[in-house]
Amino acid sequence: MDQPVVPHVVFLPFPAQGHVKPMLMLAELLSQAGFEATFINSNHIQDRLEHSTDIAAMYCRFPKFQFRSIPDGLPSDHPRSGSSISQLLISNRDETRTEFRNLLVNLGQKNGRWEPPTCIIADGIMSFAIDIAEELTIPLITFRTFSACCTWTYFHLTKLIEEGEVPFQGDVDMDKTITCIPGLEGTLRCRDLPSICRRKEANDPILQFFIKETAAMPRASGMARDSVKEGGSSYSNLQKLIEDIKSMSLAGKVSLSSVG
C-alpha cells in the first residue's frame, strides 16, 4: 500500500530582508503543519543568517526544515544595502537560475528522509522560477510580501503609465485621486502609490522590471490563486493554502529522477 505523500515545499524568496522574513515565517508555519520545507537563501543572506541565528536550535524546533543557498548574481564584495539594493533587481540572474534548477533536480533525487519537491513557493519578483517549475512540472505559487491592494496596483502599472499618472511629472499634487485602477477608483492618492512610481522615466529599468515580473505572476499554478479569499481570516487562508498544497502534491507526485 502506498504511503501518504508528504508535501515538500521549496521556498525561494527575493534576497532582501523584507522579503526573506515573511516567507521564512510562512515556511515555519507549513513546517509545523507537517510539511517538509527547504528554504533557499542567497549565499550572502545565508552567511548573515548563520552569524546571527542558532541554526541548530531552529532545526530542533522544525525537524522537517532545511536551508540551502545559491548565488544572487552579484560579486561577493557588493554591499547589497541602501541605494545599491536595487542592483539585485537587475543583476545577471543566469547563474541564479541555473543554480536554482540544479538544486531542484538534486532535491528530486530521493535519498534519506526528504521527499522530492512537490510545490514551490517563489517570490513574485523571481519569475524565472516559474519557467523552471513549468519545465520540471512542479506546481508553483507566487508570493508577494505586501498587501493584496498593493499587488493589484502593481498589476496596473502599465495602465498608470498610459493614463499619464506615472511617472510623476513636475509639481504633482500628491493628494490627487487615482481613478484608473479597477476596484480602487477614488481610494488611492498619488502619495499612496508604490515608491517605484516616483521613478523619473517610464522606461526606467527598475519600473520596467516590476511590470515584467508582475505580468508573469498569473502563470503560477491556478489552485494557488484561490488560497486567499476576500474577507477570510489569516487562519482560514492558511488552512486553505495547506489544503491546496496537499492537493497539488497528491495530483503531481513529482519525479525528477530522470531530469538532467
PDB file of C-alpha atoms in Angstrom:
ATOM      1  CA  MET A   1       0.000   0.000   0.000  1.00  0.00           C
ATOM      2  CA  ASP A   2       1.378   3.411  -0.996  1.00  0.00           C
ATOM      3  CA  GLN A   3       2.469   5.699   1.818  1.00  0.00           C
ATOM      4  CA  PRO A   4       0.716   9.101   2.017  1.00  0.00           C
ATOM      5  CA  VAL A   5       2.559  11.786   0.067  1.00  0.00           C
ATOM      6  CA  VAL A   6       4.366  14.185   2.411  1.00  0.00           C
ATOM      7  CA  PRO A   7       4.344  17.615   0.751  1.00  0.00           C
ATOM      8  CA  HIS A   8       7.841  19.045   0.293  1.00  0.00           C
ATOM      9  CA  VAL A   9       7.651  22.786  -0.290  1.00  0.00           C
ATOM     10  CA  VAL A  10      10.650  24.670  -1.682  1.00  0.00           C
ATOM     11  CA  PHE A  11      10.750  28.385  -0.814  1.00  0.00           C
ATOM     12  CA  LEU A  12      12.553  30.943  -2.971  1.00  0.00           C
ATOM     13  CA  PRO A  13      12.444  34.493  -1.553  1.00  0.00           C
ATOM     14  CA  PHE A  14      13.901  37.577  -3.175  1.00  0.00           C
ATOM     15  CA  PRO A  15      17.235  38.044  -1.336  1.00  0.00           C
ATOM     16  CA  ALA A  16      16.388  41.068   0.823  1.00  0.00           C
ATOM     17  CA  GLN A  17      15.343  41.145   4.480  1.00  0.00           C
ATOM     18  CA  GLY A  18      11.841  42.472   3.857  1.00  0.00           C
ATOM     19  CA  HIS A  19      11.187  39.528   1.526  1.00  0.00           C
ATOM     20  CA  VAL A  20      13.042  36.776   3.384  1.00  0.00           C
ATOM     21  CA  LYS A  21      11.485  37.355   6.820  1.00  0.00           C
ATOM     22  CA  PRO A  22       7.763  36.972   5.918  1.00  0.00           C
ATOM     23  CA  MET A  23       8.469  33.989   3.669  1.00  0.00           C
ATOM     24  CA  LEU A  24      10.509  32.365   6.440  1.00  0.00           C
ATOM     25  CA  MET A  25       7.549  32.809   8.788  1.00  0.00           C
ATOM     26  CA  LEU A  26       5.305  31.073   6.245  1.00  0.00           C
ATOM     27  CA  ALA A  27       7.852  28.257   5.862  1.00  0.00           C
ATOM     28  CA  GLU A  28       7.857  27.734   9.640  1.00  0.00           C
ATOM     29  CA  LEU A  29       4.041  27.594   9.715  1.00  0.00           C
ATOM     30  CA  LEU A  30       3.927  24.999   6.940  1.00  0.00           C
ATOM     31  CA  SER A  31       6.681  23.005   8.652  1.00  0.00           C
ATOM     32  CA  GLN A  32       4.557  22.987  11.805  1.00  0.00           C
ATOM     33  CA  ALA A  33       1.695  21.674   9.662  1.00  0.00           C
ATOM     34  CA  GLY A  34       3.786  18.579   8.869  1.00  0.00           C
ATOM     35  CA  PHE A  35       5.249  19.626   5.527  1.00  0.00           C
ATOM     36  CA  GLU A  36       8.881  19.245   4.591  1.00  0.00           C
ATOM     37  CA  ALA A  37      10.338  22.678   3.858  1.00  0.00           C
ATOM     38  CA  THR A  38      13.505  23.670   2.001  1.00  0.00           C
ATOM     39  CA  PHE A  39      14.278  27.381   2.250  1.00  0.00           C
ATOM     40  CA  ILE A  40      16.645  28.680  -0.427  1.00  0.00           C
ATOM     41  CA  ASN A  41      18.548  31.807   0.519  1.00  0.00           C
ATOM     42  CA  SER A  42      21.206  33.618  -1.440  1.00  0.00           C
ATOM     43  CA  ASN A  43      24.732  32.772  -0.287  1.00  0.00           C
ATOM     44  CA  HIS A  44      25.044  36.299   1.114  1.00  0.00           C
ATOM     45  CA  ILE A  45      21.798  36.127   3.134  1.00  0.00           C
ATOM     46  CA  GLN A  46      22.597  32.616   4.382  1.00  0.00           C
ATOM     47  CA  ASP A  47      26.028  33.724   5.588  1.00  0.00           C
ATOM     48  CA  ARG A  48      24.486  36.594   7.549  1.00  0.00           C
ATOM     49  CA  LEU A  49      21.797  34.301   8.933  1.00  0.00           C
ATOM     50  CA  GLU A  50      24.326  31.777  10.197  1.00  0.00           C
ATOM     51  CA  HIS A  51      26.157  34.564  12.056  1.00  0.00           C
ATOM     52  CA  SER A  52      23.001  35.854  13.743  1.00  0.00           C
ATOM     53  CA  THR A  53      20.802  32.777  14.247  1.00  0.00           C
ATOM     54  CA  ASP A  54      21.192  29.488  16.085  1.00  0.00           C
ATOM     55  CA  ILE A  55      20.515  27.268  13.072  1.00  0.00           C
ATOM     56  CA  ALA A  56      20.898  24.043  15.088  1.00  0.00           C
ATOM     57  CA  ALA A  57      18.241  25.207  17.557  1.00  0.00           C
ATOM     58  CA  MET A  58      15.957  26.129  14.654  1.00  0.00           C
ATOM     59  CA  TYR A  59      16.354  22.642  13.163  1.00  0.00           C
ATOM     60  CA  CYS A  60      15.389  21.194  16.547  1.00  0.00           C
ATOM     61  CA  ARG A  61      12.221  23.297  16.576  1.00  0.00           C
ATOM     62  CA  PHE A  62      11.434  22.449  12.955  1.00  0.00           C
ATOM     63  CA  PRO A  63      12.883  18.973  12.223  1.00  0.00           C
ATOM     64  CA  LYS A  64      11.330  18.928   8.728  1.00  0.00           C
ATOM     65  CA  PHE A  65      13.026  22.187   7.757  1.00  0.00           C
ATOM     66  CA  GLN A  66      16.340  22.784   5.963  1.00  0.00           C
ATOM     67  CA  PHE A  67      18.260  25.708   4.460  1.00  0.00           C
ATOM     68  CA  ARG A  68      20.035  25.703   1.119  1.00  0.00           C
ATOM     69  CA  SER A  69      21.744  28.596  -0.666  1.00  0.00           C
ATOM     70  CA  ILE A  70      22.574  29.728  -4.204  1.00  0.00           C
ATOM     71  CA  PRO A  71      24.354  32.779  -5.744  1.00  0.00           C
ATOM     72  CA  ASP A  72      22.420  36.025  -6.233  1.00  0.00           C
ATOM     73  CA  GLY A  73      24.301  37.212  -9.331  1.00  0.00           C
ATOM     74  CA  LEU A  74      26.363  39.909  -7.600  1.00  0.00           C
ATOM     75  CA  PRO A  75      30.059  39.813  -6.619  1.00  0.00           C
ATOM     76  CA  SER A  76      30.795  38.804  -3.033  1.00  0.00           C
ATOM     77  CA  ASP A  77      32.072  42.281  -2.076  1.00  0.00           C
ATOM     78  CA  HIS A  78      28.878  44.053  -3.200  1.00  0.00           C
ATOM     79  CA  PRO A  79      27.223  45.810  -0.207  1.00  0.00           C
ATOM     80  CA  ARG A  80      23.639  44.800  -1.105  1.00  0.00           C
ATOM     81  CA  SER A  81      22.265  47.580   1.075  1.00  0.00           C
ATOM     82  CA  GLY A  82      20.965  51.134   0.876  1.00  0.00           C
ATOM     83  CA  SER A  83      20.591  52.505  -2.632  1.00  0.00           C
ATOM     84  CA  SER A  84      22.628  49.624  -4.080  1.00  0.00           C
ATOM     85  CA  ILE A  85      19.917  47.100  -3.146  1.00  0.00           C
ATOM     86  CA  SER A  86      18.175  47.945  -6.431  1.00  0.00           C
ATOM     87  CA  GLN A  87      21.064  46.293  -8.289  1.00  0.00           C
ATOM     88  CA  LEU A  88      19.739  42.957  -7.035  1.00  0.00           C
ATOM     89  CA  LEU A  89      16.676  43.560  -9.181  1.00  0.00           C
ATOM     90  CA  ILE A  90      18.557  43.933 -12.446  1.00  0.00           C
ATOM     91  CA  SER A  91      21.639  41.814 -11.746  1.00  0.00           C
ATOM     92  CA  ASN A  92      22.524  38.964 -14.078  1.00  0.00           C
ATOM     93  CA  ARG A  93      20.204  36.170 -12.996  1.00  0.00           C
ATOM     94  CA  ASP A  94      21.585  33.485 -15.297  1.00  0.00           C
ATOM     95  CA  GLU A  95      23.760  31.964 -12.574  1.00  0.00           C
ATOM     96  CA  THR A  96      20.945  32.124 -10.013  1.00  0.00           C
ATOM     97  CA  ARG A  97      18.536  30.482 -12.445  1.00  0.00           C
ATOM     98  CA  THR A  98      20.968  27.665 -13.291  1.00  0.00           C
ATOM     99  CA  GLU A  99      21.839  27.000  -9.645  1.00  0.00           C
ATOM    100  CA  PHE A 100      18.168  27.001  -8.629  1.00  0.00           C
ATOM    101  CA  ARG A 101      17.319  24.458 -11.317  1.00  0.00           C
ATOM    102  CA  ASN A 102      20.279  22.260 -10.369  1.00  0.00           C
ATOM    103  CA  LEU A 103      19.271  22.389  -6.716  1.00  0.00           C
ATOM    104  CA  LEU A 104      15.694  21.361  -7.529  1.00  0.00           C
ATOM    105  CA  VAL A 105      16.936  18.426  -9.579  1.00  0.00           C
ATOM    106  CA  ASN A 106      19.276  17.425  -6.759  1.00  0.00           C
ATOM    107  CA  LEU A 107      16.434  17.612  -4.238  1.00  0.00           C
ATOM    108  CA  GLY A 108      14.409  15.406  -6.567  1.00  0.00           C
ATOM    109  CA  GLN A 109      16.871  12.520  -6.210  1.00  0.00           C
ATOM    110  CA  LYS A 110      15.103  10.980  -3.224  1.00  0.00           C
ATOM    111  CA  ASN A 111      17.526   9.895  -0.561  1.00  0.00           C
ATOM    112  CA  GLY A 112      17.174   9.605   3.173  1.00  0.00           C
ATOM    113  CA  ARG A 113      14.103  11.158   4.748  1.00  0.00           C
ATOM    114  CA  TRP A 114      13.444  14.012   2.300  1.00  0.00           C
ATOM    115  CA  GLU A 115      10.748  13.628  -0.352  1.00  0.00           C
ATOM    116  CA  PRO A 116      11.235  15.172  -3.811  1.00  0.00           C
ATOM    117  CA  PRO A 117       9.795  18.705  -4.095  1.00  0.00           C
ATOM    118  CA  THR A 118       6.040  18.727  -4.632  1.00  0.00           C
ATOM    119  CA  CYS A 119       5.471  22.502  -4.643  1.00  0.00           C
ATOM    120  CA  ILE A 120       7.462  25.727  -4.976  1.00  0.00           C
ATOM    121  CA  ILE A 121       6.558  28.996  -3.287  1.00  0.00           C
ATOM    122  CA  ALA A 122       8.553  31.726  -5.038  1.00  0.00           C
ATOM    123  CA  ASP A 123       8.660  35.458  -4.538  1.00  0.00           C
ATOM    124  CA  GLY A 124       6.531  37.268  -7.097  1.00  0.00           C
ATOM    125  CA  ILE A 125       9.603  39.056  -8.455  1.00  0.00           C
ATOM    126  CA  MET A 126      11.539  35.832  -9.095  1.00  0.00           C
ATOM    127  CA  SER A 127       9.680  34.893 -12.287  1.00  0.00           C
ATOM    128  CA  PHE A 128      12.500  32.688 -13.618  1.00  0.00           C
ATOM    129  CA  ALA A 129      11.288  30.178 -11.033  1.00  0.00           C
ATOM    130  CA  ILE A 130       8.023  29.869 -12.977  1.00  0.00           C
ATOM    131  CA  ASP A 131       9.927  28.852 -16.121  1.00  0.00           C
ATOM    132  CA  ILE A 132      11.832  26.178 -14.199  1.00  0.00           C
ATOM    133  CA  ALA A 133       8.726  24.933 -12.408  1.00  0.00           C
ATOM    134  CA  GLU A 134       6.966  24.548 -15.752  1.00  0.00           C
ATOM    135  CA  GLU A 135       9.947  22.684 -17.196  1.00  0.00           C
ATOM    136  CA  LEU A 136      10.143  20.295 -14.221  1.00  0.00           C
ATOM    137  CA  THR A 137       6.329  20.068 -13.845  1.00  0.00           C
ATOM    138  CA  ILE A 138       6.319  21.212 -10.231  1.00  0.00           C
ATOM    139  CA  PRO A 139       3.333  23.315  -9.100  1.00  0.00           C
ATOM    140  CA  LEU A 140       4.361  26.854  -8.158  1.00  0.00           C
ATOM    141  CA  ILE A 141       2.733  29.527  -6.013  1.00  0.00           C
ATOM    142  CA  THR A 142       3.829  33.152  -6.302  1.00  0.00           C
ATOM    143  CA  PHE A 143       4.138  35.030  -3.020  1.00  0.00           C
ATOM    144  CA  ARG A 144       4.158  38.811  -2.608  1.00  0.00           C
ATOM    145  CA  THR A 145       5.208  40.202   0.741  1.00  0.00           C
ATOM    146  CA  PHE A 146       2.863  43.174   0.787  1.00  0.00           C
ATOM    147  CA  SER A 147      -0.911  43.687   0.725  1.00  0.00           C
ATOM    148  CA  ALA A 148      -3.335  42.478  -1.936  1.00  0.00           C
ATOM    149  CA  CYS A 149      -4.188  46.129  -2.645  1.00  0.00           C
ATOM    150  CA  CYS A 150      -0.542  46.908  -3.386  1.00  0.00           C
ATOM    151  CA  THR A 151      -0.197  43.785  -5.556  1.00  0.00           C
ATOM    152  CA  TRP A 152      -3.283  44.852  -7.545  1.00  0.00           C
ATOM    153  CA  THR A 153      -1.669  48.260  -8.081  1.00  0.00           C
ATOM    154  CA  TYR A 154       1.468  46.585  -9.471  1.00  0.00           C
ATOM    155  CA  PHE A 155      -0.734  44.723 -11.963  1.00  0.00           C
ATOM    156  CA  HIS A 156      -1.866  48.111 -13.269  1.00  0.00           C
ATOM    157  CA  LEU A 157       1.483  49.888 -13.579  1.00  0.00           C
ATOM    158  CA  THR A 158       1.212  49.884 -17.370  1.00  0.00           C
ATOM    159  CA  LYS A 159      -2.277  51.395 -17.122  1.00  0.00           C
ATOM    160  CA  LEU A 160      -0.951  54.091 -14.790  1.00  0.00           C
ATOM    161  CA  ILE A 161       1.733  54.948 -17.362  1.00  0.00           C
ATOM    162  CA  GLU A 162      -0.785  55.005 -20.225  1.00  0.00           C
ATOM    163  CA  GLU A 163      -3.040  57.366 -18.261  1.00  0.00           C
ATOM    164  CA  GLY A 164      -0.124  59.687 -17.526  1.00  0.00           C
ATOM    165  CA  GLU A 165      -0.311  59.121 -13.783  1.00  0.00           C
ATOM    166  CA  VAL A 166       3.161  57.570 -13.652  1.00  0.00           C
ATOM    167  CA  PRO A 167       5.891  58.659 -13.604  1.00  0.00           C
ATOM    168  CA  PHE A 168       5.071  61.840 -11.684  1.00  0.00           C
ATOM    169  CA  GLN A 169       5.714  64.931 -13.772  1.00  0.00           C
ATOM    170  CA  GLY A 170       6.787  68.269 -12.315  1.00  0.00           C
ATOM    171  CA  ASP A 171       4.916  69.667  -9.327  1.00  0.00           C
ATOM    172  CA  VAL A 172       2.418  66.891  -8.626  1.00  0.00           C
ATOM    173  CA  ASP A 173      -0.435  67.219  -6.151  1.00  0.00           C
ATOM    174  CA  MET A 174       0.316  64.146  -4.027  1.00  0.00           C
ATOM    175  CA  ASP A 175      -3.291  64.150  -2.787  1.00  0.00           C
ATOM    176  CA  LYS A 176      -4.658  63.807  -6.326  1.00  0.00           C
ATOM    177  CA  THR A 177      -7.012  60.820  -6.581  1.00  0.00           C
ATOM    178  CA  ILE A 178      -6.060  57.882  -8.820  1.00  0.00           C
ATOM    179  CA  THR A 179      -9.076  56.729 -10.853  1.00  0.00           C
ATOM    180  CA  CYS A 180      -7.734  54.179 -13.368  1.00  0.00           C
ATOM    181  CA  ILE A 181      -7.237  51.101 -11.153  1.00  0.00           C
ATOM    182  CA  PRO A 182     -10.385  48.906 -11.233  1.00  0.00           C
ATOM    183  CA  GLY A 183     -11.883  48.414  -7.799  1.00  0.00           C
ATOM    184  CA  LEU A 184      -9.752  51.169  -6.266  1.00  0.00           C
ATOM    185  CA  GLU A 185     -11.268  54.173  -8.033  1.00  0.00           C
ATOM    186  CA  GLY A 186     -11.259  57.124  -5.674  1.00  0.00           C
ATOM    187  CA  THR A 187      -9.406  55.162  -2.984  1.00  0.00           C
ATOM    188  CA  LEU A 188      -5.752  55.775  -3.807  1.00  0.00           C
ATOM    189  CA  ARG A 189      -3.933  59.090  -3.971  1.00  0.00           C
ATOM    190  CA  CYS A 190      -0.624  59.712  -5.742  1.00  0.00           C
ATOM    191  CA  ARG A 191       1.161  59.522  -2.391  1.00  0.00           C
ATOM    192  CA  ASP A 192      -0.300  56.029  -1.826  1.00  0.00           C
ATOM    193  CA  LEU A 193       1.306  54.518  -4.929  1.00  0.00           C
ATOM    194  CA  PRO A 194       4.422  52.321  -4.550  1.00  0.00           C
ATOM    195  CA  SER A 195       7.727  54.175  -4.366  1.00  0.00           C
ATOM    196  CA  ILE A 196       8.775  52.873  -7.792  1.00  0.00           C
ATOM    197  CA  CYS A 197       6.093  55.147  -9.273  1.00  0.00           C
ATOM    198  CA  ARG A 198       8.373  58.053  -8.403  1.00  0.00           C
ATOM    199  CA  ARG A 199      10.995  56.988 -10.952  1.00  0.00           C
ATOM    200  CA  LYS A 200      11.678  59.772 -13.438  1.00  0.00           C
ATOM    201  CA  GLU A 201      11.086  57.910 -16.714  1.00  0.00           C
ATOM    202  CA  ALA A 202       8.510  55.368 -17.866  1.00  0.00           C
ATOM    203  CA  ASN A 203      11.279  53.243 -19.388  1.00  0.00           C
ATOM    204  CA  ASP A 204      13.280  53.208 -16.144  1.00  0.00           C
ATOM    205  CA  PRO A 205      14.805  49.706 -15.771  1.00  0.00           C
ATOM    206  CA  ILE A 206      13.500  49.266 -12.204  1.00  0.00           C
ATOM    207  CA  LEU A 207       9.953  50.260 -13.138  1.00  0.00           C
ATOM    208  CA  GLN A 208      10.014  48.005 -16.204  1.00  0.00           C
ATOM    209  CA  PHE A 209      11.410  45.164 -14.082  1.00  0.00           C
ATOM    210  CA  PHE A 210       8.373  45.260 -11.797  1.00  0.00           C
ATOM    211  CA  ILE A 211       5.992  45.444 -14.743  1.00  0.00           C
ATOM    212  CA  LYS A 212       7.598  42.375 -16.320  1.00  0.00           C
ATOM    213  CA  GLU A 213       7.770  40.356 -13.103  1.00  0.00           C
ATOM    214  CA  THR A 214       4.181  41.120 -12.105  1.00  0.00           C
ATOM    215  CA  ALA A 215       2.905  40.218 -15.576  1.00  0.00           C
ATOM    216  CA  ALA A 216       4.412  36.736 -15.132  1.00  0.00           C
ATOM    217  CA  MET A 217       2.582  36.005 -11.876  1.00  0.00           C
ATOM    218  CA  PRO A 218      -0.685  34.699 -13.442  1.00  0.00           C
ATOM    219  CA  ARG A 219       1.323  31.818 -14.931  1.00  0.00           C
ATOM    220  CA  ALA A 220       1.551  30.332 -11.423  1.00  0.00           C
ATOM    221  CA  SER A 221      -0.481  27.216 -10.642  1.00  0.00           C
ATOM    222  CA  GLY A 222      -4.190  28.039 -10.760  1.00  0.00           C
ATOM    223  CA  MET A 223      -5.120  26.467  -7.452  1.00  0.00           C
ATOM    224  CA  ALA A 224      -2.841  28.855  -5.597  1.00  0.00           C
ATOM    225  CA  ARG A 225      -4.832  31.890  -6.687  1.00  0.00           C
ATOM    226  CA  ASP A 226      -7.822  30.646  -4.681  1.00  0.00           C
ATOM    227  CA  SER A 227      -5.861  30.274  -1.464  1.00  0.00           C
ATOM    228  CA  VAL A 228      -6.708  33.756  -0.223  1.00  0.00           C
ATOM    229  CA  LYS A 229     -10.390  34.590  -0.197  1.00  0.00           C
ATOM    230  CA  GLU A 230     -11.921  38.021   0.216  1.00  0.00           C
ATOM    231  CA  GLY A 231     -12.896  38.616   3.829  1.00  0.00           C
ATOM    232  CA  GLY A 232     -11.218  35.451   5.080  1.00  0.00           C
ATOM    233  CA  SER A 233      -9.197  35.411   8.271  1.00  0.00           C
ATOM    234  CA  SER A 234      -5.455  34.792   8.253  1.00  0.00           C
ATOM    235  CA  TYR A 235      -6.041  31.395   9.884  1.00  0.00           C
ATOM    236  CA  SER A 236      -8.646  30.258   7.361  1.00  0.00           C
ATOM    237  CA  ASN A 237      -6.478  31.470   4.482  1.00  0.00           C
ATOM    238  CA  LEU A 238      -3.528  29.492   5.847  1.00  0.00           C
ATOM    239  CA  GLN A 239      -5.694  26.388   6.134  1.00  0.00           C
ATOM    240  CA  LYS A 240      -6.853  26.849   2.535  1.00  0.00           C
ATOM    241  CA  LEU A 241      -3.235  27.162   1.406  1.00  0.00           C
ATOM    242  CA  ILE A 242      -2.324  23.991   3.314  1.00  0.00           C
ATOM    243  CA  GLU A 243      -5.152  22.069   1.646  1.00  0.00           C
ATOM    244  CA  ASP A 244      -4.204  23.410  -1.796  1.00  0.00           C
ATOM    245  CA  ILE A 245      -0.583  22.302  -1.376  1.00  0.00           C
ATOM    246  CA  LYS A 246      -1.714  18.853  -0.228  1.00  0.00           C
ATOM    247  CA  SER A 247      -3.928  18.563  -3.310  1.00  0.00           C
ATOM    248  CA  MET A 248      -1.069  19.661  -5.584  1.00  0.00           C
ATOM    249  CA  SER A 249       1.210  17.075  -4.011  1.00  0.00           C
ATOM    250  CA  LEU A 250      -1.291  14.263  -4.488  1.00  0.00           C
ATOM    251  CA  ALA A 251      -2.052  15.272  -8.067  1.00  0.00           C
ATOM    252  CA  GLY A 252       1.550  15.820  -9.113  1.00  0.00           C
ATOM    253  CA  LYS A 253       3.621  13.165  -7.335  1.00  0.00           C
ATOM    254  CA  VAL A 254       6.579  14.877  -8.986  1.00  0.00           C
ATOM    255  CA  SER A 255       9.503  12.732 -10.102  1.00  0.00           C
ATOM    256  CA  LEU A 256      12.747  14.418 -11.102  1.00  0.00           C
ATOM    257  CA  SER A 257      14.886  11.300 -11.132  1.00  0.00           C
ATOM    258  CA  SER A 258      15.120  11.314 -14.923  1.00  0.00           C
ATOM    259  CA  VAL A 259      15.782  15.039 -15.288  1.00  0.00           C
ATOM    260  CA  GLY A 260      19.355  16.058 -16.070  1.00  0.00           C
TER     261      GLY A 260
END
